[in-house]
Short mmCIF file of C-alpha atoms and ligand atoms in Angstrom, two decimals:
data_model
loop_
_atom_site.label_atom_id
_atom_site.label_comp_id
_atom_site.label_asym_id
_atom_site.label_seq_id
_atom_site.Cartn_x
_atom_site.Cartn_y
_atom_site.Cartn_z
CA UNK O 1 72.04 78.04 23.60
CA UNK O 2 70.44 74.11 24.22
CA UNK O 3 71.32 75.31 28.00
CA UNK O 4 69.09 78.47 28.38
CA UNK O 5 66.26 76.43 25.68
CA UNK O 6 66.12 73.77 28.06
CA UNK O 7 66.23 76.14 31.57
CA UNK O 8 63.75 77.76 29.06
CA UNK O 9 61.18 74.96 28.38
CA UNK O 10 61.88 74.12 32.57
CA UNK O 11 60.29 76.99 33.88
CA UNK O 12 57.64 77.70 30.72
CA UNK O 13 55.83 74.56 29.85
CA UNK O 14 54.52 73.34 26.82
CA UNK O 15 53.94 75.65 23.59
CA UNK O 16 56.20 76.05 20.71
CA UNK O 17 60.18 75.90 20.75
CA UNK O 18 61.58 79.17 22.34
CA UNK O 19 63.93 81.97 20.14
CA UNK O 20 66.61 83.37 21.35
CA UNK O 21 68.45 86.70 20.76
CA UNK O 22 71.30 88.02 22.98
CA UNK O 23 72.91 91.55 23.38
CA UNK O 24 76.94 91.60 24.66
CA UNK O 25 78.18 93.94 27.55
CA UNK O 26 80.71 96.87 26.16
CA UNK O 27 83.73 98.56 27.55
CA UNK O 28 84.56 102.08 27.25
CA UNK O 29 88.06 102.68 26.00
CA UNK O 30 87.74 106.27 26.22
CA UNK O 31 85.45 109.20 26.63
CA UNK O 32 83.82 109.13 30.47
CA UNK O 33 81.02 111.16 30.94
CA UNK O 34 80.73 112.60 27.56
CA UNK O 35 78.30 111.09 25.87
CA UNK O 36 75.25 113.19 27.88
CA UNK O 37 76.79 116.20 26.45
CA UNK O 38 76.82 114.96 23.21
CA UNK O 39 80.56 114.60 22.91
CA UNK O 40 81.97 111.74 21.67
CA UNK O 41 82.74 108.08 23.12
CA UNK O 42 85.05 105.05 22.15
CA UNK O 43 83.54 102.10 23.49
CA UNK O 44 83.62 97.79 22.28
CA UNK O 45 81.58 95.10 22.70
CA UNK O 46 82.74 92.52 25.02
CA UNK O 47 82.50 88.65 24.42
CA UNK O 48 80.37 88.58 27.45
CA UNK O 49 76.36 88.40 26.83
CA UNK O 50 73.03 88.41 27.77
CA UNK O 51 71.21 85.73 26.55
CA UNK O 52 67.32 85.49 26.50
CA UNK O 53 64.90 82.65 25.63
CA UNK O 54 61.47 83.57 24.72
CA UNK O 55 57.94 82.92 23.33
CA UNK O 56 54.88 84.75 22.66
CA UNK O 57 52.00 85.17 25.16
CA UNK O 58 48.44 86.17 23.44
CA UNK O 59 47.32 87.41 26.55
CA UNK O 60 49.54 90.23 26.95
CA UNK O 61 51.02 89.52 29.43
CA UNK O 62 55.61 89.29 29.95
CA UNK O 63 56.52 87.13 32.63
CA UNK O 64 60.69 87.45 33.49
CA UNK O 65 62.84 84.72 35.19
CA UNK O 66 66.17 84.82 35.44
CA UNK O 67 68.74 81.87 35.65
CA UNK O 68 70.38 84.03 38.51
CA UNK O 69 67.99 83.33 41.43
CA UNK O 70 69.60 87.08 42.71
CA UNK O 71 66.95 88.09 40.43
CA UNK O 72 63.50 86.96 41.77
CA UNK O 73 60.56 85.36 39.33
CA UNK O 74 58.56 89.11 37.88
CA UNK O 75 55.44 89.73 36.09
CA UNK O 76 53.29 92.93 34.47
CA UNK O 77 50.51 92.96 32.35
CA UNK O 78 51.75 94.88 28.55
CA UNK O 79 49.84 98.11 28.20
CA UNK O 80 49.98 100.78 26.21
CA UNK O 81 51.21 102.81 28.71
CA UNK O 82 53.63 101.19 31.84
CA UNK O 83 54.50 102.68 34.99
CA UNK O 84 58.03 102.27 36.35
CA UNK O 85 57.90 99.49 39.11
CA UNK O 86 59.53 100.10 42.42
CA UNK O 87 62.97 101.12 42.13
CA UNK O 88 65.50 98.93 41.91
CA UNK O 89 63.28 95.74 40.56
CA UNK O 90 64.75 94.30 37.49
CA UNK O 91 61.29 94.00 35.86
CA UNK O 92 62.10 98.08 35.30
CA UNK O 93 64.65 97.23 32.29
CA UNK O 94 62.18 95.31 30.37
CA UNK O 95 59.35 97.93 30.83
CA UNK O 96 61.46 100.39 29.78
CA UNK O 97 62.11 98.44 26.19
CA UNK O 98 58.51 97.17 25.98
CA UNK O 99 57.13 100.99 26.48
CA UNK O 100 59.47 102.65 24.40
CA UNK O 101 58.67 100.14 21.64
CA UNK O 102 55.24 100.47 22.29
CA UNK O 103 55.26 104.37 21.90
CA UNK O 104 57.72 104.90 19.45
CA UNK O 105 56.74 101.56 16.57
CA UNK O 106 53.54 101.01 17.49
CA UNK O 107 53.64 97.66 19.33
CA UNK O 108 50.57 95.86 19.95
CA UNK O 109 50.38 96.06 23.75
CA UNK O 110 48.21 93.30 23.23
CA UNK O 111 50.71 90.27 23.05
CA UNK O 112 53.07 89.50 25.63
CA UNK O 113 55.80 87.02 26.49
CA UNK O 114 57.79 84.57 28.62
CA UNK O 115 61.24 84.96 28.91
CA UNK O 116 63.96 83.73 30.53
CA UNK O 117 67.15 85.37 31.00
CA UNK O 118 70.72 83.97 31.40
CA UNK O 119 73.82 86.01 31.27
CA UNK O 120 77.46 85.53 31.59
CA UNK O 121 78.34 89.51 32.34
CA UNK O 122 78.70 90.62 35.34
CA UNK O 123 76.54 93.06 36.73
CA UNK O 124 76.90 96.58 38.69
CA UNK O 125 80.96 96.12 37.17
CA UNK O 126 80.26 98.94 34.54
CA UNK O 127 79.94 96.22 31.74
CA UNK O 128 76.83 97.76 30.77
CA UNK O 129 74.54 94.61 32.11
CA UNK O 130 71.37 96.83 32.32
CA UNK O 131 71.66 98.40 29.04
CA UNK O 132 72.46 94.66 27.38
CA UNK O 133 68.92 93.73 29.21
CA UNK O 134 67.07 96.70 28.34
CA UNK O 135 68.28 95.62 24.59
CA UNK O 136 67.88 92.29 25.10
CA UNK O 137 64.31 92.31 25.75
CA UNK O 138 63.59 95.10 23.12
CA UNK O 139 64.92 92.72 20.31
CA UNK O 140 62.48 90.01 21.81
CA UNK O 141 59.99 91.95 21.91
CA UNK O 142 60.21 93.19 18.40
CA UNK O 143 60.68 89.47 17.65
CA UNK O 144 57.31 88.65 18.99
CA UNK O 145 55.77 91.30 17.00
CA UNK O 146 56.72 90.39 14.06
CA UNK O 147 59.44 92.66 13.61
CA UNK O 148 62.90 92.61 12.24
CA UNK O 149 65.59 95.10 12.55
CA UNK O 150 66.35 96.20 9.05
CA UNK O 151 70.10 97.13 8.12
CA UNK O 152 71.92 99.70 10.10
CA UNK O 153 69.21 103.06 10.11
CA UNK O 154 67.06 100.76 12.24
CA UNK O 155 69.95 99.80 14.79
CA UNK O 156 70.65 103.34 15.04
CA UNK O 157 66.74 104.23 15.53
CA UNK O 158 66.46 102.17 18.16
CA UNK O 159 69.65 102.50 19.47
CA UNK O 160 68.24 106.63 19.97
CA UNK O 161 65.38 105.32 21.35
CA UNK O 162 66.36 102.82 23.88
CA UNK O 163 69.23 105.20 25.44
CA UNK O 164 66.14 107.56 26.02
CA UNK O 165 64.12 104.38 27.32
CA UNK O 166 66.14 103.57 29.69
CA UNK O 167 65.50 107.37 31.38
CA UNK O 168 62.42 105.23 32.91
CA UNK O 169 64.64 103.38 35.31
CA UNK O 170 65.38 106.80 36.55
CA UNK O 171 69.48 106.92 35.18
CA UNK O 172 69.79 109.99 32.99
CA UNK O 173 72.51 107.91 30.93
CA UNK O 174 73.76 109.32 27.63
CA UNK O 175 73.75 107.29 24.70
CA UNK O 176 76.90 105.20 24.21
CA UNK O 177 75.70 101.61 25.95
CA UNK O 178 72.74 100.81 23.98
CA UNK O 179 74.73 102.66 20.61
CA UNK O 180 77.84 100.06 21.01
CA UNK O 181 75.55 96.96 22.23
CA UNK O 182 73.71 97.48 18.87
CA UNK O 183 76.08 98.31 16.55
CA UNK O 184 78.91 97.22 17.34
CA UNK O 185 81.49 95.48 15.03
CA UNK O 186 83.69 92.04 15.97
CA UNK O 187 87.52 92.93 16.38
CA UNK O 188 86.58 96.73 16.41
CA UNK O 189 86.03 99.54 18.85
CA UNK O 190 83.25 102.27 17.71
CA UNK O 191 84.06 106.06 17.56
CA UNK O 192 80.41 107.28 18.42
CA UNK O 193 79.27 110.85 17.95
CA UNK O 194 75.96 112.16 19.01
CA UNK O 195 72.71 114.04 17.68
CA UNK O 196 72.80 112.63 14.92
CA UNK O 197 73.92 109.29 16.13
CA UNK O 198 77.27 108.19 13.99
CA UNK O 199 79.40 105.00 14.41
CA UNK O 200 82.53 104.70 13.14
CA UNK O 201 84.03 101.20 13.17
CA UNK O 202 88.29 101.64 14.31
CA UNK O 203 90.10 98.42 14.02
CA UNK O 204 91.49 97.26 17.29
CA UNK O 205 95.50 96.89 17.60
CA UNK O 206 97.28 94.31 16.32
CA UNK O 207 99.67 92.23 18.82
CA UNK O 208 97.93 93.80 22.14
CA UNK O 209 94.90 93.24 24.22
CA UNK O 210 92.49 94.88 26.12
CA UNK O 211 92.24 93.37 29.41
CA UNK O 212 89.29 93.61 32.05
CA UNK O 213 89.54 94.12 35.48
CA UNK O 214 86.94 94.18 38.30
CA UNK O 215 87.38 96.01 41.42
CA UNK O 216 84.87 94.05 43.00
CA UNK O 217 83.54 97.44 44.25
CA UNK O 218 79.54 96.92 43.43
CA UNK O 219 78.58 100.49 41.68
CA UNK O 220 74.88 99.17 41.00
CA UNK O 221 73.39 102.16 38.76
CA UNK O 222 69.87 101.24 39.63
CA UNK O 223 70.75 101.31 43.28
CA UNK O 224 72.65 103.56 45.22
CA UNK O 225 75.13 104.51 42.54
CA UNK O 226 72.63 106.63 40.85
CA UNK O 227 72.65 109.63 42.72
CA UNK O 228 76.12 109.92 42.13
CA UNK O 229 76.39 109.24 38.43
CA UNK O 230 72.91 111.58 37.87
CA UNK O 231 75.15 114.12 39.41
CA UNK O 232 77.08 114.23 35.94
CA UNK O 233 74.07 115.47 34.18
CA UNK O 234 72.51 117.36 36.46
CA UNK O 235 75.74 119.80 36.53
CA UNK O 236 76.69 119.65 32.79
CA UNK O 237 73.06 120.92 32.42
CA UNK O 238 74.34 124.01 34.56
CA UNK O 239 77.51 124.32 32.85
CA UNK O 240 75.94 124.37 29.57
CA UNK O 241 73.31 127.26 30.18
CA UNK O 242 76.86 129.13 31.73
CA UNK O 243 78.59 128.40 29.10
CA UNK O 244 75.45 129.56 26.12
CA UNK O 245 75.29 132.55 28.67
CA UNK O 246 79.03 133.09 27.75
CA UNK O 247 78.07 132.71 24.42
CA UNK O 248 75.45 134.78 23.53
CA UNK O 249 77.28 137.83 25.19
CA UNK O 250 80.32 137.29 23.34
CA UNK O 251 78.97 136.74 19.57
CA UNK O 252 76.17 139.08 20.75
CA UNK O 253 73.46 136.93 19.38
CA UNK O 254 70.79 134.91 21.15
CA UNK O 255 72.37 131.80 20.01
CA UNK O 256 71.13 128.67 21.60
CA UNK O 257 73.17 125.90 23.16
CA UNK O 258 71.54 122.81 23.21
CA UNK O 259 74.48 120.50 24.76
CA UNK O 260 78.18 121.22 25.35
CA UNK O 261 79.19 119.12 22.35
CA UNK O 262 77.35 121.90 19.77
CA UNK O 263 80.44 123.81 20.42
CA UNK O 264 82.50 121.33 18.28
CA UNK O 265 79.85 121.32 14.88
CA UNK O 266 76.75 122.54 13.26
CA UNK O 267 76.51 126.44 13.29
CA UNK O 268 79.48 127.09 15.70
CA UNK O 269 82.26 124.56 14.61
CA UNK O 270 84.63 125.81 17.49
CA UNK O 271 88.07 124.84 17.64
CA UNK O 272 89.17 123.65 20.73
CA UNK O 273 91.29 126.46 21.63
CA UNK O 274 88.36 128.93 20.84
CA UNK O 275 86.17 126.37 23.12
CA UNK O 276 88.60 126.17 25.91
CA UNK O 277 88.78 130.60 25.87
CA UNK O 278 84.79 130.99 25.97
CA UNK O 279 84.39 128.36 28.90
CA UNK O 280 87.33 129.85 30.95
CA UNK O 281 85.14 132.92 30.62
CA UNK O 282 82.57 131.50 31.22
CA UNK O 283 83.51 129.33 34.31
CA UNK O 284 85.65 132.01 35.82
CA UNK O 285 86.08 130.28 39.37
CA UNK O 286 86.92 126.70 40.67
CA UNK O 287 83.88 126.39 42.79
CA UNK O 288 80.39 127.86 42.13
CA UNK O 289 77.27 128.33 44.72
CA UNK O 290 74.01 127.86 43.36
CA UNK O 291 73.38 131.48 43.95
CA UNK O 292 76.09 132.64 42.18
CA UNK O 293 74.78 130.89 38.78
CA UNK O 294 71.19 131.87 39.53
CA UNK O 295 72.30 135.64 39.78
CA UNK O 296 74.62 134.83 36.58
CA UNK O 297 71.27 133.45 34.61
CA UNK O 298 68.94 135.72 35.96
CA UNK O 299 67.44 133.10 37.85
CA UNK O 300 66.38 132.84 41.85
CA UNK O 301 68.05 130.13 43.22
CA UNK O 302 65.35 128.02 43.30
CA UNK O 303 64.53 128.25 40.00
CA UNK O 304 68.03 127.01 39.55
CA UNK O 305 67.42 124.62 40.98
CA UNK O 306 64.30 123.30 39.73
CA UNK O 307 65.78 123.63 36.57
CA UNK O 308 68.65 121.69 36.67
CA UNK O 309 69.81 119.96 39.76
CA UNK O 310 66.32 118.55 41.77
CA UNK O 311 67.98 117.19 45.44
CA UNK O 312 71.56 117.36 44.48
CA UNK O 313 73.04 118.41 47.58
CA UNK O 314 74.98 121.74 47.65
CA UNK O 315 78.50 121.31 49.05
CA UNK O 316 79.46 124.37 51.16
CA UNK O 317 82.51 125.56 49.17
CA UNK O 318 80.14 125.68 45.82
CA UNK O 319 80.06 122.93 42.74
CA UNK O 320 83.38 122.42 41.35
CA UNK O 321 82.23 123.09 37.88
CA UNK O 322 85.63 124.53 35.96
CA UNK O 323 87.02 121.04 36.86
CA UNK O 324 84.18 119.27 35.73
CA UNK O 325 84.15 121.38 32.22
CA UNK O 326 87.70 121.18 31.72
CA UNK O 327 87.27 116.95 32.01
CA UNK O 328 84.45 117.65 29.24
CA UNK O 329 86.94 119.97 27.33
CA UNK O 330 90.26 117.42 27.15
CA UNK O 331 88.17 114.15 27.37
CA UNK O 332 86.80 115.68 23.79
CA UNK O 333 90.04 116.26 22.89
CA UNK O 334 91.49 113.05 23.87
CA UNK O 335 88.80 110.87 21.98
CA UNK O 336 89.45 112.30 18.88
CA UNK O 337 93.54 111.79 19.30
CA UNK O 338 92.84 107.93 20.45
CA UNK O 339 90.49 106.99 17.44
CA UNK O 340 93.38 108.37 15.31
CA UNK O 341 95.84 106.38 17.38
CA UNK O 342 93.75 103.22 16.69
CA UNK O 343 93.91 103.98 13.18
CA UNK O 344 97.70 104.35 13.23
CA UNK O 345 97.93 101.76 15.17
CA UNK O 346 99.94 103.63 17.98
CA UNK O 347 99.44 101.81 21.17
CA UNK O 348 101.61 104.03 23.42
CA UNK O 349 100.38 107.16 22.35
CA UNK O 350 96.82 105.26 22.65
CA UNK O 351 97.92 103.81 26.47
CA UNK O 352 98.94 107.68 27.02
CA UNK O 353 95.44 108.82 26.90
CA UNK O 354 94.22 106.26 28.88
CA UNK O 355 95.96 107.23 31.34
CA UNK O 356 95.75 111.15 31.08
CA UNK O 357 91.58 110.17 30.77
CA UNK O 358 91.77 108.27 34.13
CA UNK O 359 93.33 110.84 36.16
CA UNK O 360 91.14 113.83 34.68
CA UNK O 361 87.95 111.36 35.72
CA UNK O 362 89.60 110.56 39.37
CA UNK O 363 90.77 114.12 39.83
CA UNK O 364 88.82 116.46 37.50
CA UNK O 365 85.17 114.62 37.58
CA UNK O 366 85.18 112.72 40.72
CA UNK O 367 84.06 109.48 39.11
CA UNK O 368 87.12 107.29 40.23
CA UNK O 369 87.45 105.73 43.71
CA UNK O 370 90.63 104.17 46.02
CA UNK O 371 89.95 100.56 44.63
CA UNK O 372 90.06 101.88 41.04
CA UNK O 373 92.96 104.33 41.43
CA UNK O 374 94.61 101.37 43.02
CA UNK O 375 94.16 99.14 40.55
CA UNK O 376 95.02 101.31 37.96
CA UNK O 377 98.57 101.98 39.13
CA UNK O 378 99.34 98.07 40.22
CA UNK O 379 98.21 97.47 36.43
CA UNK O 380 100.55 100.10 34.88
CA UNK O 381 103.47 98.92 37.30
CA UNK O 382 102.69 95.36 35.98
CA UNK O 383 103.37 96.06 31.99
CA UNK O 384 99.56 97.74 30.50
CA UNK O 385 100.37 100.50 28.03
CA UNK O 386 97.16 102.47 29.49
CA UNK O 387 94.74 101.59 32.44
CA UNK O 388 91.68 103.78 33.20
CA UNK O 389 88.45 103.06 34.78
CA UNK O 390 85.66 102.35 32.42
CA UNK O 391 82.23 103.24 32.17
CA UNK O 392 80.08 105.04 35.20
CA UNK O 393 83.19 104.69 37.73
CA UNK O 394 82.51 104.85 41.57
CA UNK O 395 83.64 101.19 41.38
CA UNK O 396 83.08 98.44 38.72
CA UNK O 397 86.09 97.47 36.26
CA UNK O 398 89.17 99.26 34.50
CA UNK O 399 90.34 98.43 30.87
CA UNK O 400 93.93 97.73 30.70
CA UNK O 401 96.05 98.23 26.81
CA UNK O 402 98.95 95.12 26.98
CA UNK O 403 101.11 93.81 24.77
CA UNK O 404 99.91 90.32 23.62
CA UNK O 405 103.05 88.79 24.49
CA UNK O 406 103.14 89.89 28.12
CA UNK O 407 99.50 89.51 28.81
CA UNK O 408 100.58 86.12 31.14
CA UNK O 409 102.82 88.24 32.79
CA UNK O 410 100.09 91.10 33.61
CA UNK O 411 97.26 89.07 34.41
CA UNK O 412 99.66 87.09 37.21
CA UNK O 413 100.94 90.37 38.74
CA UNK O 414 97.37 91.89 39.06
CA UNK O 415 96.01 88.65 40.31
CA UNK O 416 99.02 88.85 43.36
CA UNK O 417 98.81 92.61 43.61
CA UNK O 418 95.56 93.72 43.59
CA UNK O 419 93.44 90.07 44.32
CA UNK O 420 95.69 88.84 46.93
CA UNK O 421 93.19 87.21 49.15
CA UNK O 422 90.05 86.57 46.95
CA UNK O 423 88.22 84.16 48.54
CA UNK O 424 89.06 80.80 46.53
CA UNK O 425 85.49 79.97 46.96
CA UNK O 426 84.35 82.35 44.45
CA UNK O 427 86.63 81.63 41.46
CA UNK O 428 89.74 83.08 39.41
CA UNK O 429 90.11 86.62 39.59
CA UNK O 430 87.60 88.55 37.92
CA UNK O 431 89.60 89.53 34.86
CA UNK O 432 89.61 88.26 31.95
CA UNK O 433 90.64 89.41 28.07
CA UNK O 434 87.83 91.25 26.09
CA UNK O 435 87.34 89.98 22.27
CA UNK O 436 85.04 92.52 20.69
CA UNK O 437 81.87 91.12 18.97
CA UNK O 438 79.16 92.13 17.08
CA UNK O 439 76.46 93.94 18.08
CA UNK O 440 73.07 92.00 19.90
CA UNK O 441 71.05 90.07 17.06
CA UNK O 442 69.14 86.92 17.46
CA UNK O 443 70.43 83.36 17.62
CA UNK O 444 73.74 83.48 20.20
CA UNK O 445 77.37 83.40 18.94
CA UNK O 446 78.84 80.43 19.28
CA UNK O 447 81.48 80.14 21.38
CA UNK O 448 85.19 78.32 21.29
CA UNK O 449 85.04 74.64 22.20
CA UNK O 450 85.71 74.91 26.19
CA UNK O 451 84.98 78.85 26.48
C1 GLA I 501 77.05 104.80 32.03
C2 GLA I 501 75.99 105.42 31.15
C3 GLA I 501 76.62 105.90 29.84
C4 GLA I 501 77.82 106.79 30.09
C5 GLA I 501 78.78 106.13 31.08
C6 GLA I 501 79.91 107.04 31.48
O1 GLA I 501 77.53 103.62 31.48
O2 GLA I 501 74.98 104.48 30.86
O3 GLA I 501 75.63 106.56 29.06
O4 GLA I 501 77.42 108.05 30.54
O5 GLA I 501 78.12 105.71 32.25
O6 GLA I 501 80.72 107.34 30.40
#
């Protein structure tokens, strides 16, 4: 905290002492892919933060540095409306907070601010980094407004509003990062259902750890990972108007479907057998052409198109969609069995769907890569109850369930196994034991003498 104050007072000159809020990175335990259908998620904070110093400009205008000179010096003049800067430019994750904010409370585009930035999370390793900034800088700039988040309704407001927010950066993320980095709970994972937005605090297990791994395999979101995670949505949106197709012809009523997880409550309340029967109807085949859905929806295909999947290439043998809805359909399934294995505190069956969720995103949802599958198995072969990849996939870290007593063991086989050769230069492995925190606030939380 005196570190990023005095880095703070460095590069901004003169005016008051600066505040300080921070926002934590998450993992996902379980529940990949889910949360833009509206199905559930199981995600914890991590004990790795963003940390931002800041003080209020009158002129309206937000100038960013970052302690990471990766991340070059950025400015923009506060309006009421913003326009996304070019892609990839960090400025982007503030904008999207400061215009959301703007919109949705009211903000006076009129005052601005300097901030600096400092973090100790890794970023593009599917810790969430972006969403912790976008948060980050919303709870500054709330801060500088004269604004304080009041009790838990206004975490979850925001939390709704930032996950829609950070749509500016062009990610069509669901909701789960900016739920978890606001909400959640220290020595807890959060259950998280969607529309309306519910957290449920599980205790985490006694006597074993959760254990992060990086692949080292960038999967930068706001770079050229996108395309492939906006893939996600842009085919569940397909699946869903097959499967309310399905629908209406079966109950014979012109029943809407907003998002795949209506199936599971409000007005339908499906089991998950009845779920998994209408979506084997309605996904009849493995692979799907565009035409083939247009015809099925009455559309032509480039309405289809339009509609739902913009450039997304089309791969000759069709889109595999009955894979992709049966990952929706267990993944559901799974999240629900692993919250109640928290609460039982069953770590094998818990480590069990871990797995089962890894190899239905590798094989089922195509979200997985070598280095993770890799590092997944060396992990299991080297004592973790469960090891799966965690959070967008196509590279970035796995979470690993071990025993507390054999975490020594664990961390030493992965770091021969799977790091053998890491360049010395650049550290100790990049894994490291995940303490769940609370959710962002202001101040920082302190840390254990030598952490
Ligand atoms: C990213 C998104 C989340 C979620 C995960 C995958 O982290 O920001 O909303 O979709 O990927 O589970």
């Amino acid at each position: 905290m005196e570190q990023v104050c005095a880095g703070f007072r460095a590069a901004f000159p003169g005016g008051d002492a600066p505040r300080v809020c921070r926002a934590p990175g998450r993992i996902n335990l379980i529940g990949e892919h889910t949360d833009y259908n509206g199905l559930p998620v199981l995600p914890m904070t991590v004990d790795r933060d963003i940390v931002l110093a800041f003080r209020e400009r009158p002129d309206g205008m937000i100038h960013l540095r970052n302690t990471d000179s990766a991340f070059p010096e950025v400015s923009f003049a506060n309006a009421a409306t913003l326009t996304p800067s070019a892609p990839g430019s960090w400025d982007n994750y503030c904008k999207a907070a400061v215009a959301a904010l703007n919109r949705a409370f009211g903000c006076d585009p009129r005052r601005g601010m300097d901030v600096l930035v400092a973090s100790d999370l890794p970023v593009a390793a599917g810790l969430a980094s972006s969403s912790a900034l976008v948060v980050a800088c919303a709870l500054a700039y709330l801060a500088v407004q004269d604004r304080d988040l009041d009790g838990n309704g206004d975490r979850l407001r925001l939390a709704e509003l930032l996950a829609d927010a950070e749509h500016f950066v062009g990610t069509r993320g669901g909701g789960m990062d900016q739920a978890v980095i606001l909400c959640g709970q220290a020595d807890h994972a959060c259950k998280i259902d969607f529309h309306p937005l519910r957290i449920e605090p599980a205790p985490l297990l006694p006597n074993h750890v959760v254990v992060v791994c990086d692949s080292t395999v960038k999967a930068e979101k706001g770079g050229a990972a996108r395309n492939r995670y906006n893939a996600g949505p842009r085919l569940c949106g397909v699946i869903r108007a097959l499967v309310e197709k399905q629908l209406q012809e079966e109950i014979d009523e012109d029943v809407a479907l907003e998002r795949l997880g209506d199936l599971f409550h409000g007005a339908l309340c499906l089991t998950v057998r009845e779920a998994r029967a209408l979506c084997a109807n309605a996904v009849p085949e493995p692979r799907v052409s565009l035409a083939a859905v247009a015809k099925r929806l009455g559309l032509r295909p480039d309405e289809a198109r339009a509609r739902w999947l913009d450039d997304l290439p089309e791969p000759p043998e069709g889109f595999p969609l009955q894979a992709m809805l049966r990952h929706q359909l267990t993944e559901y399934e799974r999240v629900e069995r692993a919250r109640d294995a928290l609460l039982a505190e069953d770590a094998e069956e818990l480590g069990r769907l871990m797995n089962a969720s890894h190899e239905s995103c590798a094989r089922d949802y195509g979200v997985s890569c070598p280095e993770l599958d890799r590092l997944v198995d060396i992990a299991r072969k080297a004592g973790a109850l469960g090891a799966r990849l965690t959070g967008a996939g196509f590279g970035g870290a796995t979470v690993n369930l071990v025993p507390a007593d054999r975490v020594e063991r664990f961390m030493d086989a992965v770091a021969r196994e799977y790091y053998r050769g890491f360049p010395k230069r650049q550290g100790p492995p990049p894994m490291f034991v995940a303490r769940a925190v609370n959710g962002a606030g202001m101040g920082t939380i302190p840390r254990p003498a030598g952490a």
